[in-house]
mmCIF file of C-alpha atoms and ligand atoms in Angstrom:
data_model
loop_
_atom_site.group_PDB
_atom_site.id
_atom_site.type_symbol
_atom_site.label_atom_id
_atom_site.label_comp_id
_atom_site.label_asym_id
_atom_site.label_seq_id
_atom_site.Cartn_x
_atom_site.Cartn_y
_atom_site.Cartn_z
ATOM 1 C CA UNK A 30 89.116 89.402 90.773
ATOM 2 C CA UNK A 31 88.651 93.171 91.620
ATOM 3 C CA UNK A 32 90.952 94.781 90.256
ATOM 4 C CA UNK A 33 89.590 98.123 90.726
ATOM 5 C CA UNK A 34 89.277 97.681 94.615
ATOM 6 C CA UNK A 35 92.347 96.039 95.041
ATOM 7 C CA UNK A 36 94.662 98.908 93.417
ATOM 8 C CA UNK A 37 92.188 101.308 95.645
ATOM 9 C CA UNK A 38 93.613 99.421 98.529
ATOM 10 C CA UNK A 39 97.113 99.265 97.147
ATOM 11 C CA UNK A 40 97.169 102.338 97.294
ATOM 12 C CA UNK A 41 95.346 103.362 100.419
ATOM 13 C CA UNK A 42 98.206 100.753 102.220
ATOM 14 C CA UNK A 43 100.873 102.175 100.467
ATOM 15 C CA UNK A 44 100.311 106.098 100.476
ATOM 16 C CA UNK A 45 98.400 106.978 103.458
ATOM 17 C CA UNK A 46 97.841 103.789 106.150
ATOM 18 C CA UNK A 47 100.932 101.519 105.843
ATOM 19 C CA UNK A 48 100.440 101.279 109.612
ATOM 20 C CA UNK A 49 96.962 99.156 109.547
ATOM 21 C CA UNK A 50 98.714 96.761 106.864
ATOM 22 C CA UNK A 51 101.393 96.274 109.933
ATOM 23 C CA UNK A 52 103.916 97.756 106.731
ATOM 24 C CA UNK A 53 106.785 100.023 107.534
ATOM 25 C CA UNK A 54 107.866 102.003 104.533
ATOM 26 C CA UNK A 55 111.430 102.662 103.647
ATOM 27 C CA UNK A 56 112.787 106.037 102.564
ATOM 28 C CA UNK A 57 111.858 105.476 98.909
ATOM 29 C CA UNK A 58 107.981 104.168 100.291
ATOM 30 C CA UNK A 59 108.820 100.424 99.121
ATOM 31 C CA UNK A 60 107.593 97.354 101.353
ATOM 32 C CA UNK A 61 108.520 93.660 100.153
ATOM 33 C CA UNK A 62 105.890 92.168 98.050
ATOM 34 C CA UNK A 63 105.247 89.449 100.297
ATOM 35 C CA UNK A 64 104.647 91.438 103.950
ATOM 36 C CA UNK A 65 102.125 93.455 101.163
ATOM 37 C CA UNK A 66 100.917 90.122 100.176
ATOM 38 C CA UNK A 67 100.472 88.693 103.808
ATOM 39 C CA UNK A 68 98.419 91.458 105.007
ATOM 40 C CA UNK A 69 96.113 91.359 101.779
ATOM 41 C CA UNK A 70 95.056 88.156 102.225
ATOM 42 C CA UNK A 71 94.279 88.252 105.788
ATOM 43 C CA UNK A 72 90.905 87.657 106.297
ATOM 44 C CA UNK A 73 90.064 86.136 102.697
ATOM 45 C CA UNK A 74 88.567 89.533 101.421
ATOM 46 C CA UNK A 75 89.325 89.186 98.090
ATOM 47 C CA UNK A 76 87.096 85.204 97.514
ATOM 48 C CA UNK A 77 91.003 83.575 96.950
ATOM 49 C CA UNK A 78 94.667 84.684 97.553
ATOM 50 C CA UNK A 79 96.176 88.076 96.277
ATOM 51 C CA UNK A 80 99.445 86.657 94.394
ATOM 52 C CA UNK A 81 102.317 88.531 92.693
ATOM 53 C CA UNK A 82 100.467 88.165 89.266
ATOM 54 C CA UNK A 83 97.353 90.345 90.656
ATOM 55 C CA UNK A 84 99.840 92.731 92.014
ATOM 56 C CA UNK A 85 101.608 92.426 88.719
ATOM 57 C CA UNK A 86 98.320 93.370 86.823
ATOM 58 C CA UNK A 87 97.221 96.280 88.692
ATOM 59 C CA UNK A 88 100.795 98.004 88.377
ATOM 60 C CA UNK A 89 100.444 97.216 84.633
ATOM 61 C CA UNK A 90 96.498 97.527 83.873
ATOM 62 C CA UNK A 91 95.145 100.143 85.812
ATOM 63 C CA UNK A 92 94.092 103.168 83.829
ATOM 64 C CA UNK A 93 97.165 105.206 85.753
ATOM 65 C CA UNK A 94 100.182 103.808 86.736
ATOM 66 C CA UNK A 95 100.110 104.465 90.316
ATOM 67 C CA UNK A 96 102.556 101.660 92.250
ATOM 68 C CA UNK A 97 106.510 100.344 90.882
ATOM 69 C CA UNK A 98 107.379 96.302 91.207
ATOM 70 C CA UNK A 99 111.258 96.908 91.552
ATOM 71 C CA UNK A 100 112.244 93.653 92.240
ATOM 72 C CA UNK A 101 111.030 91.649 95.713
ATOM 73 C CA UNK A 102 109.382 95.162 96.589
ATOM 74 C CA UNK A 103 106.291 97.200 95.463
ATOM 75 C CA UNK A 104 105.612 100.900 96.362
ATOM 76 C CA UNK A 105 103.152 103.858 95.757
ATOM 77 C CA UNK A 106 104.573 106.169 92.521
ATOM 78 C CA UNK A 107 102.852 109.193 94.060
ATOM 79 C CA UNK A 108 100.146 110.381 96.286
ATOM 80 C CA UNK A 109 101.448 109.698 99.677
ATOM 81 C CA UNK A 110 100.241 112.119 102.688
ATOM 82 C CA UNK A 111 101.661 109.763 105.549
ATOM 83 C CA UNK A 112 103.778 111.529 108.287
ATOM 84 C CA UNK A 113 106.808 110.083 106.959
ATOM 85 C CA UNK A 114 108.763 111.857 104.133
ATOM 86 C CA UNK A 115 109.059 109.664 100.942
ATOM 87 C CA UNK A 116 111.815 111.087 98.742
ATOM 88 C CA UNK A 117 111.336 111.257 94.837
ATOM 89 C CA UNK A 118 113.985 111.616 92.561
ATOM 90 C CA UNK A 119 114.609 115.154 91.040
ATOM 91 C CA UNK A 120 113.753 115.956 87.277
ATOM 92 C CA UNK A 121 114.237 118.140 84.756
ATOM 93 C CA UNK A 122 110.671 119.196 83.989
ATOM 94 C CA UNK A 123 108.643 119.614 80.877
ATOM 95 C CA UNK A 124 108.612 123.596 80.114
ATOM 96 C CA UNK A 125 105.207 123.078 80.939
ATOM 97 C CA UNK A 126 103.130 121.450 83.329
ATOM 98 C CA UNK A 127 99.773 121.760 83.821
ATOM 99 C CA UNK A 128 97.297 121.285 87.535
ATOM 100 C CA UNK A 129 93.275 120.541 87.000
ATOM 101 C CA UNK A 130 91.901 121.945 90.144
ATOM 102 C CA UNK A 131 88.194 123.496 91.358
ATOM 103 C CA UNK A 132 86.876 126.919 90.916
ATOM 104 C CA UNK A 133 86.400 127.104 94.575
ATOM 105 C CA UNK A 134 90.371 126.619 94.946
ATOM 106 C CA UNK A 135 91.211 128.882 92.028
ATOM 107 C CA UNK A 136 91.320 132.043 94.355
ATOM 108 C CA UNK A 137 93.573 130.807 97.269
ATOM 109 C CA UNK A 138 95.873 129.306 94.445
ATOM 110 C CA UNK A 139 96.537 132.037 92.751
ATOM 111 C CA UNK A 140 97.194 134.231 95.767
ATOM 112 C CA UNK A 141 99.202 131.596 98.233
ATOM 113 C CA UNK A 142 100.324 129.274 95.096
ATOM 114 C CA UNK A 143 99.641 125.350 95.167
ATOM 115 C CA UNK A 144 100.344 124.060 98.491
ATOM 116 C CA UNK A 145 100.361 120.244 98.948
ATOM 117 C CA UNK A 146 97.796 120.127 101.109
ATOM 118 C CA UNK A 147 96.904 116.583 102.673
ATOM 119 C CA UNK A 148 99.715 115.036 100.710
ATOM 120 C CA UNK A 149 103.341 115.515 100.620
ATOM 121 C CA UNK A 150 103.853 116.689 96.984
ATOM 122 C CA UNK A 151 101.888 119.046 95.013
ATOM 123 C CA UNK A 152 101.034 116.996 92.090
ATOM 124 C CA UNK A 153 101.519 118.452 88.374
ATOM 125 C CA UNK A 154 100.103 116.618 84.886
ATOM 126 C CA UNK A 155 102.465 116.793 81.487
ATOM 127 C CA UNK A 156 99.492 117.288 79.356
ATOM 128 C CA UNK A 157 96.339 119.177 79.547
ATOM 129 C CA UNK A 158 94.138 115.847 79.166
ATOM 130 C CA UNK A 159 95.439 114.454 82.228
ATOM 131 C CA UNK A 160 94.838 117.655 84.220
ATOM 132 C CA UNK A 161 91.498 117.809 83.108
ATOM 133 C CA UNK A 162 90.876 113.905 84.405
ATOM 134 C CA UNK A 163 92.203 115.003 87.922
ATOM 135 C CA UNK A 164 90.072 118.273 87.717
ATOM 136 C CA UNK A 165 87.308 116.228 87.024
ATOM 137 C CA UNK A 166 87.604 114.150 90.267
ATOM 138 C CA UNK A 167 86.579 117.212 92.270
ATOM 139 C CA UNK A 168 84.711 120.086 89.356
ATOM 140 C CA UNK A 169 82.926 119.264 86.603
ATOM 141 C CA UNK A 170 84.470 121.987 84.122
ATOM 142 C CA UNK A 171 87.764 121.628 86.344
ATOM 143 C CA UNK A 172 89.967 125.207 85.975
ATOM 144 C CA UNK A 173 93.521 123.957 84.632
ATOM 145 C CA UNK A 174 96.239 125.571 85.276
ATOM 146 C CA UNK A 175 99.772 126.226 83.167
ATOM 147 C CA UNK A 176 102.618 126.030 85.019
ATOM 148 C CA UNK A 177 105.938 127.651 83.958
ATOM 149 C CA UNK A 178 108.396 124.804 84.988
ATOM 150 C CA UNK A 179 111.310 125.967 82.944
ATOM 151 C CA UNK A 180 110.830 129.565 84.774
ATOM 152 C CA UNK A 181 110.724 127.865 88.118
ATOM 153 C CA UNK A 182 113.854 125.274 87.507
ATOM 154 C CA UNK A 183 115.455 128.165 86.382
ATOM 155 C CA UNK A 184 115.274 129.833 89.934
ATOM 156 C CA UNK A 185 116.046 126.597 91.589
ATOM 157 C CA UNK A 186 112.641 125.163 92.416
ATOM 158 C CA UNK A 187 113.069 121.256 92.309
ATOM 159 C CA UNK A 188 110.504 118.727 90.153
ATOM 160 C CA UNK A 189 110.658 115.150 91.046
ATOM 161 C CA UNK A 190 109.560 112.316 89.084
ATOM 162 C CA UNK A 191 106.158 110.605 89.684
ATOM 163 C CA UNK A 192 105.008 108.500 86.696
ATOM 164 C CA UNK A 193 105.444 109.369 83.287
ATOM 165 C CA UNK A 194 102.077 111.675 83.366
ATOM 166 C CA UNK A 195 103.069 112.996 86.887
ATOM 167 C CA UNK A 196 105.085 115.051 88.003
ATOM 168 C CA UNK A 197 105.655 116.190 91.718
ATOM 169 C CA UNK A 198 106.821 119.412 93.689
ATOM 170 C CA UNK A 199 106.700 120.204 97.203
ATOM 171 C CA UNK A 200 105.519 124.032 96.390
ATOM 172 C CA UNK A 201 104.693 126.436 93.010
ATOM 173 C CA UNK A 202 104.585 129.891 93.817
ATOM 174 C CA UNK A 203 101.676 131.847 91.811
ATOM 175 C CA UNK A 204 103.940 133.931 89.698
ATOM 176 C CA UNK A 205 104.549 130.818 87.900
ATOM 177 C CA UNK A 206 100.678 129.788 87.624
ATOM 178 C CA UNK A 207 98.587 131.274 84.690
ATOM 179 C CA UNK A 208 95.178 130.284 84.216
ATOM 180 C CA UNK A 209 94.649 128.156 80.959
ATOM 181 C CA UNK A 210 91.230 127.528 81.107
HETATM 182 C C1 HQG B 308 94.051 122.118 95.732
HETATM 183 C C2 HQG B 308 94.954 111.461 91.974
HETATM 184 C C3 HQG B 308 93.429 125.734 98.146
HETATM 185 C C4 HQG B 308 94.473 121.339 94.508
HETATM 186 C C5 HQG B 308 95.057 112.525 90.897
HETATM 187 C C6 HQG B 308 93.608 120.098 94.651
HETATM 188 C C7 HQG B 308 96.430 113.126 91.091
HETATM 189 C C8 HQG B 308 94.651 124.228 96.918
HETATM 190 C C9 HQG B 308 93.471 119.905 96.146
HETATM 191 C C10 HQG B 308 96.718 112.901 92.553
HETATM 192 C C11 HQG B 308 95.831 124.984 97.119
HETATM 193 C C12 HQG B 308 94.342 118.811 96.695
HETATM 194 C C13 HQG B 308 96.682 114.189 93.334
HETATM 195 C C14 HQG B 308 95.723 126.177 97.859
HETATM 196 C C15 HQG B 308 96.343 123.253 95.940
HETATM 197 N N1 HQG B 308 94.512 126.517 98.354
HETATM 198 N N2 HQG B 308 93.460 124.582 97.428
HETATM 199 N N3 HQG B 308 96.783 126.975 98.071
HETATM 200 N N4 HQG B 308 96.855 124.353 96.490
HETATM 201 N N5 HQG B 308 95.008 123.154 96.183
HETATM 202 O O1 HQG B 308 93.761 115.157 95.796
HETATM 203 O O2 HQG B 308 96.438 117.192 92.603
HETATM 204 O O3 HQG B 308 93.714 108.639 91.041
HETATM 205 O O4 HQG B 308 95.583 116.145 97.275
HETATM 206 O O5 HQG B 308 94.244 122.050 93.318
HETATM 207 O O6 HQG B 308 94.860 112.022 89.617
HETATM 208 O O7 HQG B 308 93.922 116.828 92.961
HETATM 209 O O8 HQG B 308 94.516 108.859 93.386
HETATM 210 O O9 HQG B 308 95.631 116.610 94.847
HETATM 211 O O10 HQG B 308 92.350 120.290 94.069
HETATM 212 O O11 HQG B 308 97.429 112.588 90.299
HETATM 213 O O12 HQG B 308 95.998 107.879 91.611
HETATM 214 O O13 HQG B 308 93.878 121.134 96.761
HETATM 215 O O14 HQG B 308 95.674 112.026 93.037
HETATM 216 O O15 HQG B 308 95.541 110.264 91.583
HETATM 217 O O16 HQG B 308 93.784 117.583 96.252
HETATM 218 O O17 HQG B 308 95.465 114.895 93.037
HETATM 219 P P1 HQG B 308 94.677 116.302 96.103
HETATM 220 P P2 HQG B 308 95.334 116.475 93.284
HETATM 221 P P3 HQG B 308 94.907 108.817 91.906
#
């Protein structure tokens, strides 16, 4: 089994095309396992059924923790940029929080602050390794980023919870953005 492409799929179905998967998303972005399931195996792309165990692997094994099995139903932990709002639950933040981005972007973040862009949330690491990795993605010496959180929950600006490495807000002004590195 492909693991690797299935979770890539996972997530494309879950976070930006539920719509091609014939999926409807509720307010939290969870679908039942089984509609997921149904619309996996369509077609045989995968050599033999999808089953809860693959699902069940990919949630567990992938090098991020990107989609939640809560019960019947699976969804997307972050990431989404579908038109449909998917609420997160508020957190108390880390003091910190750091963003890997590109030296291209570096100069339109720290005048207009980080904007979500094609997603919904603007999405925040708890350690400098991870913001690095997500740098890396787009920059090979990524520019990360130090976020004040406790400055910004101070003045009222909400965190939400992604996985236990992300963390998710809709907006972060520049005057709580230094440059790390
Ligand atoms: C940048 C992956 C110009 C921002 C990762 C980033 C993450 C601005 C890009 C998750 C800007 C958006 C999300 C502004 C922000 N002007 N550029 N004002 N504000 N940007 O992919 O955070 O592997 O939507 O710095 O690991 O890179 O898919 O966001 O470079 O956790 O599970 O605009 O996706 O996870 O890019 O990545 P993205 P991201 P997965």
């Amino acid at each position: 089994m492909d693991y690797i492409k299935l979770s890539k799929e996972v997530s494309y179905a879950l976070r930006h095309a539920p719509w091609e998967y014939e999926l409807e998303l509720d307010s939290e972005g969870f679908v039942p396992v089984t509609q997921l399931l149904q619309a996996l195996n369509e077609n045989n792309r995968y050599g033999r059924p999808i089953t809860v165990s693959d699902l069940e692997h990919i949630t567990r094994c992938s090098d991020k923790k990107r989609h939640e099995i809560v019960g019947d139903k699976i969804r997307a932990l972050y990431g989404h940029s579908i038109p449909m709002h998917i609420s997160k639950e508020p957190v108390t933040p880390p003091d910190v929080l750091y963003h890997g981005t590109t030296h291209k972007a570096l100069g339109a973040i720290m005048n207009d602050g980080l904007k979500p862009m094609g997603r919904q949330y603007v999405h925040l690491s708890v350690d400098t390794d991870t913001a690095v990795q997500v740098g890396k993605r787009r920059d090979d010496e990524p520019v990360i980023l130090c976020i004040d959180a406790a400055k910004a929950c101070a003045d009222g600006i909400v965190f939400y919870k992604g996985n236990d490495k992300v963390v998710l807000a809709d907006y972060v002004s520049h005057k709580y953005i230094d440059i790390l590195k």
